[in-house]
Amino acid sequence: IYNSTGTNCVGYAGLTDVVQKARSNSQPSYWFAECLKYLYLTFMRNEPNNPLPFDDYIFNTEAHPFPKAWGYKLQEMLS
C-alpha cells in the first residue's frame, strides 16, 4: 500500500478517482464483511490450526460458513 500511495497512512479507504488516487471519506461496510473474510480464507486454506476445515464447511457468496452436516440432515428430513 505504501508504495502505491506514497503516504505513511495506515488503513483503507474508498477511491473516488483511481487515476488521481483521490480517496473518499467513507468506507464501504462490505469491505470488512466480505473482502477481508475472503482474504483470511485464502491464506487459511492449508493451515493446520484453521478453525473452519474446508472439507467440513461450505461458504456462501458472502463467505459465511455452513457445516456440510446441515445439508446432510436436511436431505434426510426431506427424503
Tab-separated table of C-alpha atoms in Angstrom, residues 12-15 24 26-33:
chain	number	residue	atom	x	y	z
A	12	TYR	CA	-8.182	1.502	3.960
A	13	ALA	CA	-10.395	3.983	2.119
A	14	GLY	CA	-12.565	4.031	-0.966
A	15	LEU	CA	-11.294	5.787	-4.091
A	24	SER	CA	-13.157	9.245	-0.365
A	26	SER	CA	-16.099	6.711	3.568
A	27	GLN	CA	-15.535	3.019	3.975
A	28	PRO	CA	-17.995	0.564	2.406
A	29	SER	CA	-19.226	-1.913	5.006
A	30	TYR	CA	-18.795	-4.846	2.626
A	31	TRP	CA	-15.015	-4.323	2.769
A	32	PHE	CA	-14.840	-5.805	6.256
A	33	ALA	CA	-17.837	-8.108	5.888
